[in-house]
PDB file of N, CA and C in Angstrom:
ATOM      1  N   MET A   1    -284.530 -23.388  -4.915  1.00 65.00           N
ATOM      2  CA  MET A   1    -285.075 -24.507  -4.947  1.00 65.00           C
ATOM      3  C   MET A   1    -286.584 -25.436  -4.598  1.00 65.00           C
ATOM      4  N   HIS A   2    -287.256 -24.272  -4.907  1.00 76.00           N
ATOM      5  CA  HIS A   2    -288.650 -24.734  -5.270  1.00 76.00           C
ATOM      6  C   HIS A   2    -288.979 -25.685  -6.602  1.00 76.00           C
ATOM      7  N   LEU A   3    -288.047 -25.356  -7.578  1.00 81.00           N
ATOM      8  CA  LEU A   3    -287.566 -26.180  -8.621  1.00 81.00           C
ATOM      9  C   LEU A   3    -287.398 -27.485  -8.048  1.00 81.00           C
ATOM     10  N   LEU A   4    -286.445 -27.562  -7.780  1.00 81.00           N
ATOM     11  CA  LEU A   4    -285.347 -28.475  -7.167  1.00 81.00           C
ATOM     12  C   LEU A   4    -286.458 -29.676  -6.038  1.00 81.00           C
ATOM     13  N   GLY A   5    -287.338 -28.897  -4.929  1.00 79.00           N
ATOM     14  CA  GLY A   5    -288.456 -29.670  -4.732  1.00 79.00           C
ATOM     15  C   GLY A   5    -289.352 -29.934  -5.462  1.00 79.00           C
ATOM     16  N   ALA A   6    -289.948 -29.537  -6.432  1.00 81.00           N
ATOM     17  CA  ALA A   6    -290.865 -30.401  -7.334  1.00 81.00           C
ATOM     18  C   ALA A   6    -289.995 -31.306  -8.490  1.00 81.00           C
ATOM     19  N   ALA A   7    -289.285 -31.152  -8.798  1.00 82.00           N
ATOM     20  CA  ALA A   7    -288.712 -32.575  -9.489  1.00 82.00           C
ATOM     21  C   ALA A   7    -288.174 -33.344  -8.645  1.00 82.00           C
ATOM     22  N   VAL A   8    -287.673 -32.971  -7.170  1.00 79.00           N
ATOM     23  CA  VAL A   8    -287.459 -34.417  -6.432  1.00 79.00           C
ATOM     24  C   VAL A   8    -288.584 -35.024  -6.129  1.00 79.00           C
ATOM     25  N   LEU A   9    -289.802 -34.326  -5.810  1.00 77.00           N
ATOM     26  CA  LEU A   9    -291.230 -34.658  -6.148  1.00 77.00           C
ATOM     27  C   LEU A   9    -291.979 -35.475  -7.311  1.00 77.00           C
ATOM     28  N   ALA A  10    -291.943 -34.998  -8.276  1.00 78.00           N
ATOM     29  CA  ALA A  10    -291.974 -35.264  -8.775  1.00 78.00           C
ATOM     30  C   ALA A  10    -291.297 -36.997 -10.303  1.00 78.00           C
ATOM     31  N   ALA A  11    -290.212 -36.655  -9.507  1.00 76.00           N
ATOM     32  CA  ALA A  11    -289.757 -38.123  -9.303  1.00 76.00           C
ATOM     33  C   ALA A  11    -289.410 -39.000  -8.722  1.00 76.00           C
ATOM     34  N   HIS A  12    -289.737 -38.708  -7.839  1.00 71.00           N
ATOM     35  CA  HIS A  12    -290.411 -39.853  -6.589  1.00 71.00           C
ATOM     36  C   HIS A  12    -291.655 -40.350  -6.538  1.00 71.00           C
ATOM     37  N   THR A  13    -293.127 -39.559  -7.382  1.00 70.00           N
ATOM     38  CA  THR A  13    -293.886 -40.262  -7.483  1.00 70.00           C
ATOM     39  C   THR A  13    -294.054 -40.841  -8.812  1.00 70.00           C
ATOM     40  N   VAL A  14    -293.278 -40.428 -10.188  1.00 69.00           N
ATOM     41  CA  VAL A  14    -292.958 -41.761 -10.979  1.00 69.00           C
ATOM     42  C   VAL A  14    -291.591 -42.927 -10.560  1.00 69.00           C
ATOM     43  N   ALA A  15    -291.467 -42.937  -9.481  1.00 69.00           N
ATOM     44  CA  ALA A  15    -290.216 -44.555  -9.572  1.00 69.00           C
ATOM     45  C   ALA A  15    -291.515 -45.668  -8.383  1.00 69.00           C
ATOM     46  N   ASN A  16    -292.776 -44.621  -7.804  1.00 66.00           N
ATOM     47  CA  ASN A  16    -293.931 -45.252  -7.419  1.00 66.00           C
ATOM     48  C   ASN A  16    -294.944 -45.288  -7.487  1.00 66.00           C
ATOM     49  N   LEU A  17    -295.320 -45.976  -9.115  1.00 66.00           N
ATOM     50  CA  LEU A  17    -295.672 -45.829 -10.405  1.00 66.00           C
ATOM     51  C   LEU A  17    -295.848 -47.089 -10.362  1.00 66.00           C
ATOM     52  N   ARG A  18    -297.055 -47.606  -9.926  1.00 64.00           N
ATOM     53  CA  ARG A  18    -296.946 -49.473 -10.458  1.00 64.00           C
ATOM     54  C   ARG A  18    -296.929 -49.774 -12.266  1.00 64.00           C
ATOM     55  N   SER A  19    -297.037 -50.732 -12.554  1.00 63.00           N
ATOM     56  CA  SER A  19    -296.828 -50.988 -13.541  1.00 63.00           C
ATOM     57  C   SER A  19    -298.203 -50.990 -14.643  1.00 63.00           C
ATOM     58  N   ASP A  20    -299.552 -51.093 -14.297  1.00 65.00           N
ATOM     59  CA  ASP A  20    -300.650 -50.563 -14.493  1.00 65.00           C
ATOM     60  C   ASP A  20    -301.638 -49.315 -14.591  1.00 65.00           C
ATOM     61  N   GLY A  21    -300.056 -47.898 -14.425  1.00 61.00           N
ATOM     62  CA  GLY A  21    -300.046 -46.786 -14.032  1.00 61.00           C
ATOM     63  C   GLY A  21    -301.103 -46.402 -13.099  1.00 61.00           C
ATOM     64  N   THR A  22    -301.346 -47.010 -12.227  1.00 61.00           N
ATOM     65  CA  THR A  22    -302.000 -46.404 -11.135  1.00 61.00           C
ATOM     66  C   THR A  22    -300.496 -45.978  -9.854  1.00 61.00           C
ATOM     67  N   SER A  23    -300.600 -45.473  -9.352  1.00 61.00           N
ATOM     68  CA  SER A  23    -299.631 -45.376  -7.874  1.00 61.00           C
ATOM     69  C   SER A  23    -299.768 -45.942  -6.684  1.00 61.00           C
ATOM     70  N   LEU A  24    -298.684 -45.579  -5.837  1.00 63.00           N
ATOM     71  CA  LEU A  24    -298.485 -46.380  -4.642  1.00 63.00           C
ATOM     72  C   LEU A  24    -299.914 -45.780  -3.217  1.00 63.00           C
ATOM     73  N   CYS A  25    -299.729 -46.275  -2.931  1.00 64.00           N
ATOM     74  CA  CYS A  25    -300.259 -45.674  -1.317  1.00 64.00           C
ATOM     75  C   CYS A  25    -299.251 -44.165  -1.253  1.00 64.00           C
ATOM     76  N   ALA A  26    -300.202 -43.311  -1.051  1.00 65.00           N
ATOM     77  CA  ALA A  26    -299.557 -41.558  -0.729  1.00 65.00           C
ATOM     78  C   ALA A  26    -299.005 -41.456   0.818  1.00 65.00           C
ATOM     79  N   SER A  27    -299.600 -42.659   1.654  1.00 68.00           N
ATOM     80  CA  SER A  27    -298.970 -42.316   2.976  1.00 68.00           C
ATOM     81  C   SER A  27    -297.331 -43.605   3.354  1.00 68.00           C
ATOM     82  N   TYR A  28    -296.904 -43.486   2.082  1.00 70.00           N
ATOM     83  CA  TYR A  28    -295.869 -43.815   2.526  1.00 70.00           C
ATOM     84  C   TYR A  28    -295.151 -42.635   2.257  1.00 70.00           C
ATOM     85  N   LEU A  29    -295.341 -41.774   1.189  1.00 72.00           N
ATOM     86  CA  LEU A  29    -294.225 -39.587   0.797  1.00 72.00           C
ATOM     87  C   LEU A  29    -295.078 -39.597   2.443  1.00 72.00           C
ATOM     88  N   ALA A  30    -295.960 -39.666   2.630  1.00 77.00           N
ATOM     89  CA  ALA A  30    -296.655 -38.716   4.143  1.00 77.00           C
ATOM     90  C   ALA A  30    -295.598 -39.058   4.931  1.00 77.00           C
ATOM     91  N   GLN A  31    -295.676 -40.612   5.253  1.00 77.00           N
ATOM     92  CA  GLN A  31    -294.331 -41.044   6.263  1.00 77.00           C
ATOM     93  C   GLN A  31    -293.167 -40.541   6.439  1.00 77.00           C
ATOM     94  N   GLU A  32    -292.815 -40.459   5.239  1.00 78.00           N
ATOM     95  CA  GLU A  32    -291.225 -39.735   4.755  1.00 78.00           C
ATOM     96  C   GLU A  32    -291.455 -38.090   5.763  1.00 78.00           C
ATOM     97  N   LEU A  33    -292.140 -37.637   5.151  1.00 80.00           N
ATOM     98  CA  LEU A  33    -292.048 -36.128   5.133  1.00 80.00           C
ATOM     99  C   LEU A  33    -292.725 -35.852   6.692  1.00 80.00           C
ATOM    100  N   LYS A  34    -293.243 -36.556   7.754  1.00 85.00           N
ATOM    101  CA  LYS A  34    -294.052 -36.141   8.839  1.00 85.00           C
ATOM    102  C   LYS A  34    -292.733 -35.741   9.724  1.00 85.00           C
ATOM    103  N   GLY A  35    -293.087 -34.806   9.998  1.00 89.00           N
ATOM    104  CA  GLY A  35    -292.729 -34.087  11.256  1.00 89.00           C
ATOM    105  C   GLY A  35    -291.107 -32.889  10.575  1.00 89.00           C
ATOM    106  N   LYS A  36    -291.127 -32.872   9.384  1.00 88.00           N
ATOM    107  CA  LYS A  36    -290.393 -32.145   8.430  1.00 88.00           C
ATOM    108  C   LYS A  36    -290.769 -31.406   7.723  1.00 88.00           C
ATOM    109  N   THR A  37    -289.501 -30.667   7.360  1.00 85.00           N
ATOM    110  CA  THR A  37    -289.882 -29.277   6.199  1.00 85.00           C
ATOM    111  C   THR A  37    -289.500 -29.623   5.347  1.00 85.00           C
ATOM    112  N   VAL A  38    -290.387 -29.545   4.120  1.00 81.00           N
ATOM    113  CA  VAL A  38    -289.549 -29.827   2.740  1.00 81.00           C
ATOM    114  C   VAL A  38    -287.930 -29.799   2.681  1.00 81.00           C
ATOM    115  N   GLU A  39    -287.249 -28.341   3.419  1.00 84.00           N
ATOM    116  CA  GLU A  39    -285.335 -28.718   3.080  1.00 84.00           C
ATOM    117  C   GLU A  39    -285.112 -29.919   3.771  1.00 84.00           C
ATOM    118  N   GLN A  40    -286.138 -30.232   5.059  1.00 88.00           N
ATOM    119  CA  GLN A  40    -284.718 -30.931   5.580  1.00 88.00           C
ATOM    120  C   GLN A  40    -285.345 -32.022   4.478  1.00 88.00           C
ATOM    121  N   TRP A  41    -286.824 -32.644   4.246  1.00 84.00           N
ATOM    122  CA  TRP A  41    -286.314 -33.813   3.500  1.00 84.00           C
ATOM    123  C   TRP A  41    -285.360 -33.794   1.872  1.00 84.00           C
ATOM    124  N   LEU A  42    -285.899 -32.731   1.582  1.00 83.00           N
ATOM    125  CA  LEU A  42    -284.646 -31.973  -0.021  1.00 83.00           C
ATOM    126  C   LEU A  42    -282.964 -32.864   0.563  1.00 83.00           C
ATOM    127  N   ALA A  43    -282.573 -32.377   1.563  1.00 87.00           N
ATOM    128  CA  ALA A  43    -281.331 -32.477   2.003  1.00 87.00           C
ATOM    129  C   ALA A  43    -281.087 -33.853   2.910  1.00 87.00           C
ATOM    130  N   GLU A  44    -282.278 -34.828   3.167  1.00 86.00           N
ATOM    131  CA  GLU A  44    -282.058 -36.535   3.367  1.00 86.00           C
ATOM    132  C   GLU A  44    -281.674 -37.020   2.133  1.00 86.00           C
ATOM    133  N   LYS A  45    -283.186 -36.594   0.903  1.00 81.00           N
ATOM    134  CA  LYS A  45    -282.923 -37.146   0.126  1.00 81.00           C
ATOM    135  C   LYS A  45    -281.336 -37.293  -1.067  1.00 81.00           C
ATOM    136  N   SER A  46    -280.532 -35.611  -0.716  1.00 84.00           N
ATOM    137  CA  SER A  46    -279.665 -35.119  -1.615  1.00 84.00           C
ATOM    138  C   SER A  46    -278.297 -35.953  -0.623  1.00 84.00           C
ATOM    139  N   ASP A  47    -278.931 -36.382   0.553  1.00 84.00           N
ATOM    140  CA  ASP A  47    -277.704 -36.580   1.657  1.00 84.00           C
ATOM    141  C   ASP A  47    -277.605 -38.037   0.987  1.00 84.00           C
ATOM    142  N   ALA A  48    -278.828 -38.839   0.833  1.00 81.00           N
ATOM    143  CA  ALA A  48    -278.784 -40.032   0.575  1.00 81.00           C
ATOM    144  C   ALA A  48    -278.481 -40.769  -1.363  1.00 81.00           C
ATOM    145  N   PHE A  49    -278.295 -39.196  -1.975  1.00 77.00           N
ATOM    146  CA  PHE A  49    -277.999 -39.524  -3.692  1.00 77.00           C
ATOM    147  C   PHE A  49    -276.452 -39.326  -3.497  1.00 77.00           C
ATOM    148  N   ARG A  50    -276.261 -39.260  -2.648  1.00 78.00           N
ATOM    149  CA  ARG A  50    -274.708 -38.458  -2.868  1.00 78.00           C
ATOM    150  C   ARG A  50    -274.115 -39.982  -2.261  1.00 78.00           C
ATOM    151  N   GLU A  51    -274.468 -40.589  -0.764  1.00 81.00           N
ATOM    152  CA  GLU A  51    -273.807 -41.471  -0.915  1.00 81.00           C
ATOM    153  C   GLU A  51    -274.521 -42.903  -1.800  1.00 81.00           C
ATOM    154  N   GLU A  52    -274.981 -42.696  -2.508  1.00 74.00           N
ATOM    155  CA  GLU A  52    -275.011 -43.989  -3.815  1.00 74.00           C
ATOM    156  C   GLU A  52    -274.253 -43.692  -4.681  1.00 74.00           C
ATOM    157  N   THR A  53    -273.826 -42.433  -5.074  1.00 67.00           N
ATOM    158  CA  THR A  53    -272.730 -42.096  -6.543  1.00 67.00           C
ATOM    159  C   THR A  53    -271.657 -42.319  -5.706  1.00 67.00           C
TER     160      THR A  53
END
């Protein structure tokens, strides 16, 4: 589970890189995580991914 969490977090970070190499504001991710456990956040991301495919 921890490996999956690390992979999702890494993918989220890569997806939020700007073309000049700087990253977008971390507050976006912080707002997504606010009040949730990592497991809840991963479940939401997993559900959203399943809906897309």
